[in-house]
Short mmCIF file of C-alpha atoms in Angstrom, two decimals:
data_model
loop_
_atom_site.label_atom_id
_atom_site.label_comp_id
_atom_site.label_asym_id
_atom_site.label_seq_id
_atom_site.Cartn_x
_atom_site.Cartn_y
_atom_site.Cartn_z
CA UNK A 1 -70.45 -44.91 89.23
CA UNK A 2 -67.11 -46.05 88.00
CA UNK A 3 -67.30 -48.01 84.53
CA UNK A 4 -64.90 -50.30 82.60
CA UNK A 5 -64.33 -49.96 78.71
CA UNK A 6 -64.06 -52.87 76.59
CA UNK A 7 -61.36 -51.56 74.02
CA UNK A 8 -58.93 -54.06 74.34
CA UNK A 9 -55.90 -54.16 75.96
CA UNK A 10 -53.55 -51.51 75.86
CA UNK A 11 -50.69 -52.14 74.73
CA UNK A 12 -47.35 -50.14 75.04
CA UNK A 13 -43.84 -50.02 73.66
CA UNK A 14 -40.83 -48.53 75.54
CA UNK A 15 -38.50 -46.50 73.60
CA UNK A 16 -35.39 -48.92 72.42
CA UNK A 17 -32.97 -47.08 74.55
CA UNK A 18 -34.94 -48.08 77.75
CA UNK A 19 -35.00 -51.82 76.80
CA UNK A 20 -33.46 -54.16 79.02
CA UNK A 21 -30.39 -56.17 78.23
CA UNK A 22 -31.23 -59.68 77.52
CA UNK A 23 -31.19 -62.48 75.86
CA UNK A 24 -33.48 -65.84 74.91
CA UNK A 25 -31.18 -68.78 76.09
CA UNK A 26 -33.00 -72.35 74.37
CA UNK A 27 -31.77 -75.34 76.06
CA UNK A 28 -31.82 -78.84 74.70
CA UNK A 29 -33.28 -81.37 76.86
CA UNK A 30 -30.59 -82.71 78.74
CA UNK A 31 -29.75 -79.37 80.20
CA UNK A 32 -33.12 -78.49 80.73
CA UNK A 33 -33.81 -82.07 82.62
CA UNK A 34 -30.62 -80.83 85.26
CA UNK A 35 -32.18 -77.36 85.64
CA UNK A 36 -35.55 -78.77 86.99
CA UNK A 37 -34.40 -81.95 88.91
CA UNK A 38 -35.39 -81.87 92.49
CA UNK A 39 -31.51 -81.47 93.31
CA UNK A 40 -30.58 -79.78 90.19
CA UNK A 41 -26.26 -79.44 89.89
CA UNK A 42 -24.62 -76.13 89.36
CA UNK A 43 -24.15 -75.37 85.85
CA UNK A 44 -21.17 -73.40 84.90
CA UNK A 45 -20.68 -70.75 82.10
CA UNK A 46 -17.08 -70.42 80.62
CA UNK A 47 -15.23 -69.09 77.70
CA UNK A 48 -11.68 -68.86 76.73
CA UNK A 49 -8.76 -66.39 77.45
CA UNK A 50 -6.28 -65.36 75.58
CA UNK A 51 -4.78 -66.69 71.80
CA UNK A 52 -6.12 -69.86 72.20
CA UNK A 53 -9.95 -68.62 72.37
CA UNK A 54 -10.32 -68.29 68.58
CA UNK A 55 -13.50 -67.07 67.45
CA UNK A 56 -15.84 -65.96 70.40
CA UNK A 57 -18.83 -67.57 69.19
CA UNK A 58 -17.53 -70.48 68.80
CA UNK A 59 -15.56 -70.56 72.39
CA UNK A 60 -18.86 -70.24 74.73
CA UNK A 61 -19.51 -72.98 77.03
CA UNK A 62 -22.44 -74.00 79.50
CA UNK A 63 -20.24 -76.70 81.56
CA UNK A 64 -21.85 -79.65 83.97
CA UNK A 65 -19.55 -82.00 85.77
CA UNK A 66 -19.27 -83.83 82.82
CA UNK A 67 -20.15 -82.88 79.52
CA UNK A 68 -19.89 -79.58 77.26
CA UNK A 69 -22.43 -77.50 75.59
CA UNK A 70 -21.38 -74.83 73.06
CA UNK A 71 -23.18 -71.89 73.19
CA UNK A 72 -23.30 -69.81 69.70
CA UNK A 73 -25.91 -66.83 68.92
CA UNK A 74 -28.34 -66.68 66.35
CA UNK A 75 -30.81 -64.34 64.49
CA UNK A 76 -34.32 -64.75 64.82
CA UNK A 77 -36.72 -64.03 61.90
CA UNK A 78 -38.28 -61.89 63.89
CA UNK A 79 -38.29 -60.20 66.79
CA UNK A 80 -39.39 -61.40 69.72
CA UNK A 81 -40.40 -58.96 72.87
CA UNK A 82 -40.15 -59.14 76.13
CA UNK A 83 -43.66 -57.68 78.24
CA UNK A 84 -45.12 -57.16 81.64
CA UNK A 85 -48.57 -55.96 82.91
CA UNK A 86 -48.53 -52.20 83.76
CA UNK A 87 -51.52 -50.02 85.16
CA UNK A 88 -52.82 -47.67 83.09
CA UNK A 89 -54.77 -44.87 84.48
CA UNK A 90 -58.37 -44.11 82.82
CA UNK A 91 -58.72 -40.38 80.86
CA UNK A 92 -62.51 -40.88 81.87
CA UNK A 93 -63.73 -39.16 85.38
CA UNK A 94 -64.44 -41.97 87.75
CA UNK A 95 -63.33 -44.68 85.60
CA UNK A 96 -60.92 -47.99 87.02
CA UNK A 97 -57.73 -47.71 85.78
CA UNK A 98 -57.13 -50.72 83.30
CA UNK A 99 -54.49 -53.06 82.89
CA UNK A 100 -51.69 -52.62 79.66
CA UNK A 101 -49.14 -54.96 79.15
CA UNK A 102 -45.92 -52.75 78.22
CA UNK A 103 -43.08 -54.14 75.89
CA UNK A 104 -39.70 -53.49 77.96
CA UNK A 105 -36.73 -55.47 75.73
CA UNK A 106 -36.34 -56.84 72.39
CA UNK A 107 -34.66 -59.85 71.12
CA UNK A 108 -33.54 -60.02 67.60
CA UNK A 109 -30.70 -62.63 68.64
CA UNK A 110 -30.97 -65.92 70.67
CA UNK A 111 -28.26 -68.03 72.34
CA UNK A 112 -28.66 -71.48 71.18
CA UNK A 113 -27.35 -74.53 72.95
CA UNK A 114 -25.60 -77.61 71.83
CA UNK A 115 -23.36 -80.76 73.02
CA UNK A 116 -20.07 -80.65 72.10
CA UNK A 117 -18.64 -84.06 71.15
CA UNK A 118 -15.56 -84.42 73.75
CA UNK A 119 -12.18 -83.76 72.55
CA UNK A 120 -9.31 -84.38 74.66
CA UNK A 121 -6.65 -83.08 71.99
CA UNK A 122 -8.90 -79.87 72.29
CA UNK A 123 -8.26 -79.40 75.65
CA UNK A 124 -4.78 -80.40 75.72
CA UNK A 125 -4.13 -77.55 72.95
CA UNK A 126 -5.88 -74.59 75.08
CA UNK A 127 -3.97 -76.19 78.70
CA UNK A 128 -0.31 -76.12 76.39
CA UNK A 129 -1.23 -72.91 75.54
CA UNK A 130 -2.36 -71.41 79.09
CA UNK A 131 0.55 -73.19 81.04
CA UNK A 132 4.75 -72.65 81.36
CA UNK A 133 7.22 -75.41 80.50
CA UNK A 134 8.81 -77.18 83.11
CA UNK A 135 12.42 -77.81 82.05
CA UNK A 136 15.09 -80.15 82.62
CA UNK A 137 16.82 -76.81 83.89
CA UNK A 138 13.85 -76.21 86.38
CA UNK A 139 11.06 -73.41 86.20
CA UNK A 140 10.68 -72.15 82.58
CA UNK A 141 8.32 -68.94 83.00
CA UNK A 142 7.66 -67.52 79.11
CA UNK A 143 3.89 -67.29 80.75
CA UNK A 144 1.77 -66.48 83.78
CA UNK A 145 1.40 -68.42 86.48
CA UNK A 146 -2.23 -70.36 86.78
CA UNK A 147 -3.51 -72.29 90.04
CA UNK A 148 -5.00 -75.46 88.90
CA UNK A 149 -8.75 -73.42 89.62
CA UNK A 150 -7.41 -70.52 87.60
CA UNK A 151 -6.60 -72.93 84.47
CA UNK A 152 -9.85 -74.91 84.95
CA UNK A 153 -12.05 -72.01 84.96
CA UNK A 154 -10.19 -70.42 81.56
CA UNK A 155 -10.51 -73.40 79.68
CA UNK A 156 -14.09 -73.79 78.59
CA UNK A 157 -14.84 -77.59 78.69
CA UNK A 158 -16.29 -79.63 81.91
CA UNK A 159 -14.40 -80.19 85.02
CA UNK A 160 -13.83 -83.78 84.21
CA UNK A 161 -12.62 -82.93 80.68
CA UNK A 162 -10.12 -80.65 81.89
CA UNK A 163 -8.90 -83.06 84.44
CA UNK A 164 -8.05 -85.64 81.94
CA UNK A 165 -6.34 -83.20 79.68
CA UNK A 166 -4.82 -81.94 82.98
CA UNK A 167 -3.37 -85.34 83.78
CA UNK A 168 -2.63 -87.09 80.40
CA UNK A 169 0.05 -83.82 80.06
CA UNK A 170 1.72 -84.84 83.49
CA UNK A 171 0.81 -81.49 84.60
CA UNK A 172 1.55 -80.56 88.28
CA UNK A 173 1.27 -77.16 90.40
CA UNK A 174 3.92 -76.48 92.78
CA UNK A 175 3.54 -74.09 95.36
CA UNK A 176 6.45 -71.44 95.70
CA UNK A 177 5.98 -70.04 93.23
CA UNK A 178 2.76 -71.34 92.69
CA UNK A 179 1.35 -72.14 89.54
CA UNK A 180 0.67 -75.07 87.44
CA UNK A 181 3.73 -76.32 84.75
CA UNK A 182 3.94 -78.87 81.88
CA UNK A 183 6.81 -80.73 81.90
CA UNK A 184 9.05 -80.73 78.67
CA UNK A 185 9.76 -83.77 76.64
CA UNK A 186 13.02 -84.37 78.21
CA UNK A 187 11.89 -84.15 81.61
CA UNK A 188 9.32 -86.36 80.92
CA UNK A 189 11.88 -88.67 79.75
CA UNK A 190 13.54 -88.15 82.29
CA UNK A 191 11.23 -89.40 84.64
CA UNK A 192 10.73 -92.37 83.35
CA UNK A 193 13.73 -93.64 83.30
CA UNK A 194 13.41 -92.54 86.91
CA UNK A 195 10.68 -94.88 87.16
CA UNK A 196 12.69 -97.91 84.99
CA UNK A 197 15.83 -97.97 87.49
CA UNK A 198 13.63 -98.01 90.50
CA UNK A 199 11.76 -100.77 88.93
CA UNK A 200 14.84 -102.72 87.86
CA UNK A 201 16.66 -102.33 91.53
CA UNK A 202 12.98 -103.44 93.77
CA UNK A 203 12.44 -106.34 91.01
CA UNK A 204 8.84 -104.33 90.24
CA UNK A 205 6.94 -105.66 87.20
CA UNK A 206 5.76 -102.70 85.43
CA UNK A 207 3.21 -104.30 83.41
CA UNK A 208 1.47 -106.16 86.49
CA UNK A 209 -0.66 -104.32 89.07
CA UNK A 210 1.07 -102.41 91.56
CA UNK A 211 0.45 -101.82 94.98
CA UNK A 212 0.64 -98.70 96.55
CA UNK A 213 3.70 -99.05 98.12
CA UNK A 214 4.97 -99.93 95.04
CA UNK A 215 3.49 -96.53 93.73
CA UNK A 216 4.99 -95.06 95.98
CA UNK A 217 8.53 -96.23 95.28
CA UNK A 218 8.60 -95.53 91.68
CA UNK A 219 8.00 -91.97 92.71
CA UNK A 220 10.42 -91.38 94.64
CA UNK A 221 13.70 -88.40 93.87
CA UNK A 222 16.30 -90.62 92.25
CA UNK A 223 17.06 -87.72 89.64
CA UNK A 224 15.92 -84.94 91.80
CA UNK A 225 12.67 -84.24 90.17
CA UNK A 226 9.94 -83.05 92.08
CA UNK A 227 7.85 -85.21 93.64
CA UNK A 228 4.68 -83.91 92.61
CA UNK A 229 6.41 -84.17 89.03
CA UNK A 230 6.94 -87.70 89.45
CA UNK A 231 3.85 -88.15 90.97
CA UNK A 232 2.15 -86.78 87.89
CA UNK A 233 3.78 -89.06 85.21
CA UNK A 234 2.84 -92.04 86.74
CA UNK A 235 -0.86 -90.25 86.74
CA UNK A 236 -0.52 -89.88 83.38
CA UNK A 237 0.22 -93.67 82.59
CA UNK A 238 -2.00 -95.63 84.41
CA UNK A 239 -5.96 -96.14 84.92
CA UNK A 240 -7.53 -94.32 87.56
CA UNK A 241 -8.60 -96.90 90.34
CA UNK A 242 -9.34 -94.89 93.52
CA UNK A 243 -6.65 -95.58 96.45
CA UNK A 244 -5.91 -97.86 97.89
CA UNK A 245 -6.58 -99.98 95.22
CA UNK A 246 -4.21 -101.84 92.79
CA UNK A 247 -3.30 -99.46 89.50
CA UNK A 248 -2.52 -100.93 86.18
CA UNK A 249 0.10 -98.89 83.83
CA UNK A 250 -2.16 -98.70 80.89
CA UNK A 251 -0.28 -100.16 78.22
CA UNK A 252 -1.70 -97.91 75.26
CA UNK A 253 -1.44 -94.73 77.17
CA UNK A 254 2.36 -95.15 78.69
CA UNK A 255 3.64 -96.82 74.49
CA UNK A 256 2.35 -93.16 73.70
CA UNK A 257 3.49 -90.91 76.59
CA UNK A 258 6.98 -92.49 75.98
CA UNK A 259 7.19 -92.60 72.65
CA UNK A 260 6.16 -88.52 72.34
CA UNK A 261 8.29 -88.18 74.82
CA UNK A 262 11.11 -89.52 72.89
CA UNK A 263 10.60 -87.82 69.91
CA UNK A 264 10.56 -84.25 71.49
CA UNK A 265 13.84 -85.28 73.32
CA UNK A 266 15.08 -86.57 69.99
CA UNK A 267 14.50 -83.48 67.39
CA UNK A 268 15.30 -80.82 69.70
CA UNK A 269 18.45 -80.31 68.49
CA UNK A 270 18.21 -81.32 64.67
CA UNK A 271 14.38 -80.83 64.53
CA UNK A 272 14.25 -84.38 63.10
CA UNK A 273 15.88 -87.89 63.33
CA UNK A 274 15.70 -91.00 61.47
CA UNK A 275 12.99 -93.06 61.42
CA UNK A 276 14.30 -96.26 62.34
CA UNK A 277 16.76 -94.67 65.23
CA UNK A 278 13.62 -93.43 66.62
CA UNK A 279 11.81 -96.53 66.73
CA UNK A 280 14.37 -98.46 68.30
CA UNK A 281 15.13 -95.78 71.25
CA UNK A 282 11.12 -96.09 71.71
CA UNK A 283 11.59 -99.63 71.94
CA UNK A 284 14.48 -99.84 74.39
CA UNK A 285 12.41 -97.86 76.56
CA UNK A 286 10.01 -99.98 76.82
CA UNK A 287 9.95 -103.37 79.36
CA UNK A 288 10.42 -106.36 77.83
CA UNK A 289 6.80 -107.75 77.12
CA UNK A 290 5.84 -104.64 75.42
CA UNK A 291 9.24 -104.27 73.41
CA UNK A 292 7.27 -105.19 70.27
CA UNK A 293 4.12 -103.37 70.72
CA UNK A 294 5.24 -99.55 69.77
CA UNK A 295 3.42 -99.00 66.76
CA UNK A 296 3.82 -95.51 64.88
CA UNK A 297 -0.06 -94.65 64.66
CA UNK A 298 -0.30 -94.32 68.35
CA UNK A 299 1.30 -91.09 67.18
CA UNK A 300 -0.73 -90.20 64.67
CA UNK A 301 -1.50 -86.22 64.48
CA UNK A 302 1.99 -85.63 66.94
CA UNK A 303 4.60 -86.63 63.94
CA UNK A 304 5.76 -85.95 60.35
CA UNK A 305 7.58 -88.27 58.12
CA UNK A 306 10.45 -86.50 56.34
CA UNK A 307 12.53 -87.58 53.27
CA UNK A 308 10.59 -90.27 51.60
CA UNK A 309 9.57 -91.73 55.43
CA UNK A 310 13.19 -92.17 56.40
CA UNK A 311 12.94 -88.76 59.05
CA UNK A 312 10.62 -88.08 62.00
CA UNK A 313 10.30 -84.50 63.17
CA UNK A 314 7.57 -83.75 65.72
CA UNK A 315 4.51 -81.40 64.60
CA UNK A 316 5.79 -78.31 66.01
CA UNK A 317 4.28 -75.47 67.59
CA UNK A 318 4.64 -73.68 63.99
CA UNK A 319 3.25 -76.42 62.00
CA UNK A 320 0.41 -77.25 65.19
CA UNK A 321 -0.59 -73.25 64.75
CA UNK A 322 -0.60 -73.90 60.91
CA UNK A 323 -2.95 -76.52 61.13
CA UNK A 324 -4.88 -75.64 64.48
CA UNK A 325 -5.50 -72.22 62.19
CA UNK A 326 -7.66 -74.16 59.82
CA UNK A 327 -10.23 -75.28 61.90
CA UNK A 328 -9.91 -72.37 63.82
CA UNK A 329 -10.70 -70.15 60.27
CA UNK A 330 -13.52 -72.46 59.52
CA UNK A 331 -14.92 -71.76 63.15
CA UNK A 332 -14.97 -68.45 62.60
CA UNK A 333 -16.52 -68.74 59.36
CA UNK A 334 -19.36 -71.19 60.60
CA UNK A 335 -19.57 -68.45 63.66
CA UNK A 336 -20.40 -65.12 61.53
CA UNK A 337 -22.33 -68.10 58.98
CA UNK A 338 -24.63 -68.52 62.46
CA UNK A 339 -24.52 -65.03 63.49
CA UNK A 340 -26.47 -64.00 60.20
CA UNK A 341 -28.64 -66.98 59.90
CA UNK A 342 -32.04 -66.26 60.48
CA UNK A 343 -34.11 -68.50 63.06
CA UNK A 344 -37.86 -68.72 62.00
CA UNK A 345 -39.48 -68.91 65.55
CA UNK A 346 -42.73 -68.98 64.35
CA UNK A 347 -42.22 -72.71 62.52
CA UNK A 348 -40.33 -74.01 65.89
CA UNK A 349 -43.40 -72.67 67.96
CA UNK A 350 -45.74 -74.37 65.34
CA UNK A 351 -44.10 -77.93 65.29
CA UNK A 352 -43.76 -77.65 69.30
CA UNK A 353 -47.86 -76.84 68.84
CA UNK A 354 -48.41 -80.16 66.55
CA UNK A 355 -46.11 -82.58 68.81
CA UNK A 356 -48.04 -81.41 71.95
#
């Protein structure tokens, strides 16, 4: 007659070579909420390519439509395996083989999950440095070309973060060659003043709603820019209202597109000018309501005062690297901080035990 021991359970461990790869991914609420709704969204993992991903802990990302979740690793205090049931077969004649449960992975490392406050200047830095210049002399390729998917799915914030970075640059992809661009300074400039004539000559009120066909008509090729260019800067300046509804030119956002604008046009030569020649080619750009509105802290972070205050330069791509470093050391610091910070498990498990 077959019998059954009562020794236990048996309990095996694989050798470590064997183990699975894998790792314990702990979701905060939010995330977990999307994963088991009855329609639950795709969730999208991204990280970041090339010299602007910085320290690879730190550039991790779990995206929604909406909002960014870093994703660093940590230590646990101790290890954590990974088991399933296996049958194990009786050394006793006649006897039922019992059921084992067999260790097959290890985890001395989770991946922890966490919102990332948004941060459109963060976004703007890794699209500037993914994307070519567009120049007042046409095409400038120093880089690859990206699709507007390609540069999305490199830049590891949400799809809606990256379109707002996307279109406060004026970005635009063309199609032969195609690729996305940035235009320069100048051409940005350029553009405008595109859009200023056009107004001037149709009697268009640039800081009252305009229609479509209005729209329209400021975009048009009066200094042979590409229409998709054009079509971009005036993105870039006013609210987004779905068409075919009314669009404002958002007053705060266009004083600052101009007035970088400006300054990049103005120091590329000298790398800086005088303050108060700056001000006043800011302010002759401008129509005539806002003509008193430019105010240098709408600037603030893009602009260094030279000279006692009596120069403007703009921040640079040396001086931006400079000072992107910092926070880009300190990443890395808080990254290998994280990576050898140990997680006690057991005290998380207990104070999930005591709120349930």
């Amino acid at each position: 007659m077959a019998t059954q021991t009562h020794d236990g359970i048996p309990f095996t461990l694989l050798p470590e070579e064997k183990y699975e790869h894998c790792r314990l991914l702990e979701l905060p609420p939010e995330l977990l909420g999307i994963l088991t709704a009855d329609s639950p969204q795709a969730l999208q993992f991204k990280s970041a390519e090339g010299p602007s991903a910085g320290a690879h802990d730190t550039q991790a990302a779990i995206c929604t439509d909406n909002r960014t979740f870093s994703v660093r690793q940590v230590n646990t205090s101790n290890s954590l395996y990974l088991t399933q049931l296996k049958d194990v077969a009786s050394h006793e004649e006649g006897a039922i083989p019992s059921t084992g449960v067999q260790a097959v992975a290890k985890n001395d490392f989770a991946l922890e999950v966490a919102p990332l406050p948004a941060s459109l200047e963060t976004v703007k830095m890794h699209m500037k440095a993914a994307l070519p210049v567009y120049s007042s002399t046409g095409q400038v390729r120093s880089k690859d070309l990206l699709t507007k998917d390609e540069l999305f799915a490199n830049v590891p914030f949400s799809h809606m973060e990256c379109q707002s970075a996307y279109e406060a640059l004026a970005c635009f992809q063309i199609e032969d060659p195609r690729g996305c661009f940035i235009p320069s300074g100048p051409v940005k400039l350029q553009a405008w003043k595109s859009i200023l004539e056009e107004a001037a000559t149709h009697e268009i009120d640039l800081t009252a709603a305009l229609s479509q066909p209005q729209l329209v008509s400021l975009s048009s090729q009066m200094n042979d820019l590409p229409p998709l260019l054009m079509q971009a800067v005036i993105r870039a300046i006013t609210d987004d209202k779905p068409e075919p509804q009314e669009k404002l030119i958002e007053q705060q956002s266009c004083l600052k597109f101009i007035g970088l604008s400006q300054l990049e046009t103005s120091t590329q030569e000298r790398g800086s000018i005088s303050l108060s020649s700056f001000m006043s080619a800011w302010q002759g750009l401008l129509p005539e309501k806002w003509r008193n509105s430019p105010k240098l802290e709408l600037l603030n972070g893009h602009y260094r005062l030279l000279n006692d205050g009596r120069e403007i330069t703009l921040a640079g791509s040396h001086t931006e690297q400079e000072q992107q470093s910092e926070p880009g050391k300190a990443a890395a610091a808080e990254g290998k901080s994280m990576l050898g910070a140990k997680r006690k498990w057991h005290e998380k498990f207990r104070a999930s035990k005591k709120t349930a």
